[in-house]
mmCIF file of C-alpha atoms in Angstrom:
data_model
loop_
_atom_site.group_PDB
_atom_site.id
_atom_site.type_symbol
_atom_site.label_atom_id
_atom_site.label_comp_id
_atom_site.label_asym_id
_atom_site.label_seq_id
_atom_site.Cartn_x
_atom_site.Cartn_y
_atom_site.Cartn_z
ATOM 1 C CA MET D 1 69.433 97.878 121.062
ATOM 2 C CA ARG D 2 68.402 99.781 117.985
ATOM 3 C CA PRO D 3 64.937 98.826 117.906
ATOM 4 C CA LEU D 4 65.348 99.723 121.942
ATOM 5 C CA PHE D 5 66.643 103.394 121.247
ATOM 6 C CA GLN D 6 63.704 103.931 118.287
ATOM 7 C CA THR D 7 61.309 102.667 120.863
ATOM 8 C CA ILE D 8 62.785 105.299 123.615
ATOM 9 C CA LEU D 9 62.907 108.289 120.991
ATOM 10 C CA LEU D 10 59.041 107.314 119.380
ATOM 11 C CA ASP D 11 58.222 107.435 123.254
ATOM 12 C CA VAL D 12 59.841 110.618 123.896
ATOM 13 C CA ALA D 13 59.816 112.388 120.832
ATOM 14 C CA PRO D 14 56.204 112.748 119.364
ATOM 15 C CA PRO D 15 54.216 113.872 122.752
ATOM 16 C CA LEU D 16 57.202 116.828 123.345
ATOM 17 C CA VAL D 17 56.427 117.863 119.820
ATOM 18 C CA ALA D 18 53.012 118.075 120.075
ATOM 19 C CA TYR D 19 53.396 119.903 123.651
ATOM 20 C CA TYR D 20 55.257 122.751 122.158
ATOM 21 C CA GLY D 21 53.690 122.870 118.966
ATOM 22 C CA LEU D 22 50.183 123.069 120.778
ATOM 23 C CA ARG D 23 52.057 125.844 122.576
ATOM 24 C CA ALA D 24 53.269 127.987 119.856
ATOM 25 C CA VAL D 25 50.325 128.054 118.698
ATOM 26 C CA GLY D 26 48.135 129.738 121.512
ATOM 27 C CA VAL D 27 47.077 126.663 122.900
ATOM 28 C CA SER D 28 47.210 126.488 127.183
ATOM 29 C CA GLU D 29 49.512 124.382 129.169
ATOM 30 C CA TYR D 30 46.469 122.349 130.260
ATOM 31 C CA VAL D 31 45.777 121.426 127.049
ATOM 32 C CA ALA D 32 48.375 120.991 125.691
ATOM 33 C CA LEU D 33 49.893 118.777 128.404
ATOM 34 C CA LEU D 34 46.609 116.398 128.415
ATOM 35 C CA SER D 35 47.132 116.141 124.380
ATOM 36 C CA ALA D 36 50.699 115.192 124.773
ATOM 37 C CA THR D 37 49.703 112.556 127.331
ATOM 38 C CA VAL D 38 46.789 111.360 124.912
ATOM 39 C CA LEU D 39 48.999 110.872 122.093
ATOM 40 C CA SER D 40 51.497 108.534 124.230
ATOM 41 C CA GLY D 41 48.723 106.636 124.800
ATOM 42 C CA ALA D 42 47.792 105.750 121.519
ATOM 43 C CA ARG D 43 51.681 105.048 121.030
ATOM 44 C CA VAL D 44 51.323 103.071 123.469
ATOM 45 C CA VAL D 45 48.002 101.131 122.067
ATOM 46 C CA TYR D 46 48.978 100.910 119.233
ATOM 47 C CA GLY D 47 52.134 99.222 120.276
ATOM 48 C CA VAL D 48 50.308 96.208 122.086
ATOM 49 C CA VAL D 49 47.566 96.086 119.496
ATOM 50 C CA LYS D 50 50.460 95.473 116.394
ATOM 51 C CA SER D 51 52.120 93.217 118.959
ATOM 52 C CA ARG D 52 49.037 91.061 119.731
ATOM 53 C CA ARG D 53 49.832 90.337 123.388
ATOM 54 C CA LEU D 54 48.962 91.413 126.483
ATOM 55 C CA ASP D 55 52.474 90.779 128.278
ATOM 56 C CA PRO D 56 53.121 92.373 131.732
ATOM 57 C CA PHE D 57 55.290 94.961 129.892
ATOM 58 C CA ALA D 58 52.387 95.786 127.729
ATOM 59 C CA VAL D 59 50.182 95.522 131.028
ATOM 60 C CA TYR D 60 53.065 98.292 132.626
ATOM 61 C CA LEU D 61 52.644 100.582 129.584
ATOM 62 C CA LEU D 62 49.115 100.618 129.713
ATOM 63 C CA LEU D 63 48.764 101.349 133.678
ATOM 64 C CA THR D 64 51.250 104.034 133.386
ATOM 65 C CA PHE D 65 48.981 105.624 130.521
ATOM 66 C CA GLY D 66 45.716 104.983 132.214
ATOM 67 C CA LEU D 67 47.059 106.761 135.785
ATOM 68 C CA SER D 68 48.763 109.743 133.138
ATOM 69 C CA LEU D 69 45.179 110.440 131.887
ATOM 70 C CA ALA D 70 43.165 109.942 135.441
ATOM 71 C CA VAL D 71 45.679 112.398 136.196
ATOM 72 C CA GLY D 72 45.034 114.944 133.609
ATOM 73 C CA LEU D 73 41.525 114.552 133.821
ATOM 74 C CA ALA D 74 41.255 114.467 137.805
ATOM 75 C CA THR D 75 43.073 118.641 137.505
ATOM 76 C CA THR D 76 42.905 121.401 135.814
ATOM 77 C CA ASP D 77 46.076 122.764 136.988
ATOM 78 C CA PRO D 78 49.224 121.864 134.826
ATOM 79 C CA LYS D 79 52.038 121.734 137.361
ATOM 80 C CA LEU D 80 49.918 118.755 139.139
ATOM 81 C CA ILE D 81 49.527 117.346 135.895
ATOM 82 C CA LEU D 82 53.518 117.201 135.571
ATOM 83 C CA ILE D 83 53.798 115.843 139.321
ATOM 84 C CA GLY D 84 51.381 113.375 138.619
ATOM 85 C CA ASN D 85 52.774 112.149 136.052
ATOM 86 C CA THR D 86 55.813 112.142 137.215
ATOM 87 C CA LEU D 87 55.282 110.261 140.296
ATOM 88 C CA VAL D 88 53.049 107.548 137.662
ATOM 89 C CA ASN D 89 56.712 107.053 136.781
ATOM 90 C CA GLY D 90 57.959 107.019 139.952
ATOM 91 C CA ILE D 91 55.242 103.308 140.248
ATOM 92 C CA GLY D 92 56.973 101.940 137.201
ATOM 93 C CA GLY D 93 60.211 102.146 139.265
ATOM 94 C CA LEU D 94 58.436 99.898 142.208
ATOM 95 C CA LEU D 95 57.663 97.704 139.779
ATOM 96 C CA PHE D 96 61.116 97.342 138.096
ATOM 97 C CA LEU D 97 61.760 96.721 141.714
ATOM 98 C CA GLY D 98 58.801 94.522 142.510
ATOM 99 C CA SER D 99 59.250 92.191 139.917
ATOM 100 C CA CYS D 100 62.494 91.161 141.137
ATOM 101 C CA VAL D 101 60.508 89.380 143.625
ATOM 102 C CA VAL D 102 57.585 88.638 142.373
ATOM 103 C CA GLY D 103 56.838 87.303 138.855
ATOM 104 C CA THR D 104 59.318 87.804 135.457
ATOM 105 C CA PRO D 105 62.170 90.947 136.209
ATOM 106 C CA LEU D 106 60.731 93.053 134.277
ATOM 107 C CA THR D 107 63.939 93.369 131.908
ATOM 108 C CA GLN D 108 63.966 89.607 130.708
ATOM 109 C CA VAL D 109 59.985 90.432 129.431
ATOM 110 C CA VAL D 110 61.508 93.192 127.225
ATOM 111 C CA GLY D 111 64.203 91.216 126.293
ATOM 112 C CA GLU D 112 61.580 88.468 125.263
ATOM 113 C CA ARG D 113 59.899 91.041 123.286
ATOM 114 C CA PHE D 114 63.575 91.515 120.907
ATOM 115 C CA ARG D 115 64.477 87.506 120.662
ATOM 116 C CA PRO D 116 64.842 86.613 117.757
ATOM 117 C CA ALA D 117 62.458 84.674 116.239
ATOM 118 C CA GLY D 118 63.286 80.385 116.509
ATOM 119 C CA GLU D 119 66.046 81.237 118.900
ATOM 120 C CA ALA D 120 66.586 78.400 121.205
ATOM 121 C CA ASP D 121 64.701 77.729 124.752
ATOM 122 C CA PRO D 122 67.032 77.972 127.388
ATOM 123 C CA THR D 123 67.433 74.773 129.404
ATOM 124 C CA PRO D 124 66.588 74.953 133.028
ATOM 125 C CA ASP D 125 69.928 75.507 134.182
ATOM 126 C CA GLU D 126 70.743 78.709 131.808
ATOM 127 C CA ALA D 127 67.216 80.001 132.777
ATOM 128 C CA ARG D 128 68.319 80.680 136.131
ATOM 129 C CA ARG D 129 71.124 81.821 135.174
ATOM 130 C CA ILE D 130 68.931 84.423 133.226
ATOM 131 C CA ARG D 131 66.937 85.039 136.238
ATOM 132 C CA ARG D 132 69.420 85.995 138.211
ATOM 133 C CA ILE D 133 70.884 88.872 135.635
ATOM 134 C CA HIS D 134 67.442 90.502 135.334
ATOM 135 C CA VAL D 135 66.934 90.578 138.836
ATOM 136 C CA ARG D 136 70.184 92.759 139.458
ATOM 137 C CA LEU D 137 68.755 94.441 135.768
ATOM 138 C CA SER D 138 65.294 95.530 137.343
ATOM 139 C CA ALA D 139 66.443 96.497 140.540
ATOM 140 C CA MET D 140 69.139 98.979 138.623
ATOM 141 C CA TRP D 141 66.148 100.273 136.651
ATOM 142 C CA GLY D 142 63.982 100.352 139.531
ATOM 143 C CA VAL D 143 66.416 102.818 141.415
ATOM 144 C CA GLY D 144 67.744 104.719 138.434
ATOM 145 C CA LEU D 145 63.623 105.623 137.487
ATOM 146 C CA LEU D 146 63.247 106.372 140.934
ATOM 147 C CA VAL D 147 66.321 108.763 140.689
ATOM 148 C CA GLU D 148 65.083 110.316 137.837
ATOM 149 C CA VAL D 149 61.523 110.935 140.104
ATOM 150 C CA ALA D 150 63.151 112.679 142.008
ATOM 151 C CA ILE D 151 65.197 114.756 139.502
ATOM 152 C CA ARG D 152 62.232 115.500 137.746
ATOM 153 C CA LEU D 153 59.898 116.772 141.125
ATOM 154 C CA VAL D 154 63.020 119.327 142.302
ATOM 155 C CA VAL D 155 62.799 120.593 138.306
ATOM 156 C CA ILE D 156 59.364 120.562 138.882
ATOM 157 C CA ALA D 157 59.303 122.407 141.868
ATOM 158 C CA HIS D 158 61.317 125.664 140.636
ATOM 159 C CA LEU D 159 60.350 126.000 137.514
ATOM 160 C CA SER D 160 57.662 126.950 134.870
ATOM 161 C CA VAL D 161 55.144 124.276 133.794
ATOM 162 C CA ASP D 162 57.080 124.800 129.946
ATOM 163 C CA ALA D 163 60.684 125.106 130.992
ATOM 164 C CA ALA D 164 60.101 122.246 133.312
ATOM 165 C CA ASN D 165 58.210 119.997 130.783
ATOM 166 C CA GLY D 166 61.694 120.427 128.637
ATOM 167 C CA VAL D 167 63.750 120.120 131.421
ATOM 168 C CA ASN D 168 62.272 116.930 132.373
ATOM 169 C CA SER D 169 62.410 115.535 128.875
ATOM 170 C CA ALA D 170 65.757 116.535 128.447
ATOM 171 C CA VAL D 171 66.573 114.742 131.982
ATOM 172 C CA THR D 172 64.912 111.609 131.011
ATOM 173 C CA LEU D 173 66.990 111.039 127.906
ATOM 174 C CA PRO D 174 70.445 110.661 129.799
ATOM 175 C CA VAL D 175 68.867 108.753 132.330
ATOM 176 C CA ILE D 176 67.470 106.359 129.882
ATOM 177 C CA GLY D 177 70.065 105.943 128.337
ATOM 178 C CA LEU D 178 72.681 105.592 130.942
ATOM 179 C CA LEU D 179 70.485 102.475 132.242
ATOM 180 C CA VAL D 180 70.421 101.259 128.824
ATOM 181 C CA LEU D 181 74.445 101.372 128.696
ATOM 182 C CA ALA D 182 74.696 99.973 131.729
ATOM 183 C CA THR D 183 72.010 97.173 130.592
ATOM 184 C CA VAL D 184 74.709 96.269 127.770
ATOM 185 C CA VAL D 185 77.706 96.372 129.732
ATOM 186 C CA VAL D 186 76.513 93.963 132.342
ATOM 187 C CA SER D 187 74.426 91.622 129.131
ATOM 188 C CA ARG D 188 78.066 91.543 127.515
ATOM 189 C CA ARG D 189 79.915 90.781 130.792
ATOM 190 C CA ALA D 190 76.926 87.681 131.314
ATOM 191 C CA ALA D 191 77.560 86.542 127.959
ATOM 192 C CA PRO D 192 80.618 84.863 128.463
ATOM 193 C CA ALA D 193 79.567 82.899 131.755
ATOM 194 C CA ALA D 194 76.944 81.010 129.241
ATOM 195 C CA ASP D 195 79.672 80.055 126.979
ATOM 196 C CA ALA D 196 81.730 78.873 129.068
ATOM 197 C CA PRO D 197 81.645 75.052 129.571
ATOM 198 C CA ALA D 198 80.238 73.500 133.025
#
């Protein structure tokens, strides 16, 4: 799970540091938010270029960045930018849920990114079992992200932009942490089933 935690940290920390760093030197809320969005997007683009593949999860990341940037360019109201970026995360939650019934569950796509090179392909029965597990995991992530969006919208409605940006990041980390922990638990419980004799 270390690569996953490192990815999450690299996705959250640089934009947050950029925002508050720019605000500390007197940059406006709007410019600081837009700069943080561009920095976050640069991280996404770099990851896609480095991996040299455009799988469904990479498309999802690029889509969320593109929508976030579009929101930032469409308005100069920093609070609306926060709301727009939060709603983009909500789209992510809906995509996780949609992937349970159409295509490959997004958690399975992510899992295959961290799959050791040279690992044998699963048998058809194992592939079906793995898909069932990932349908549950993707549904869990979809619901979790939608709950996070609801919390973030409440925070934005009641706090200033500077405070809401920090609090929302503080909300995101434990929510993602809990989802990762639940993913580990579900995966470990499913592991013995794979090792059991047929």
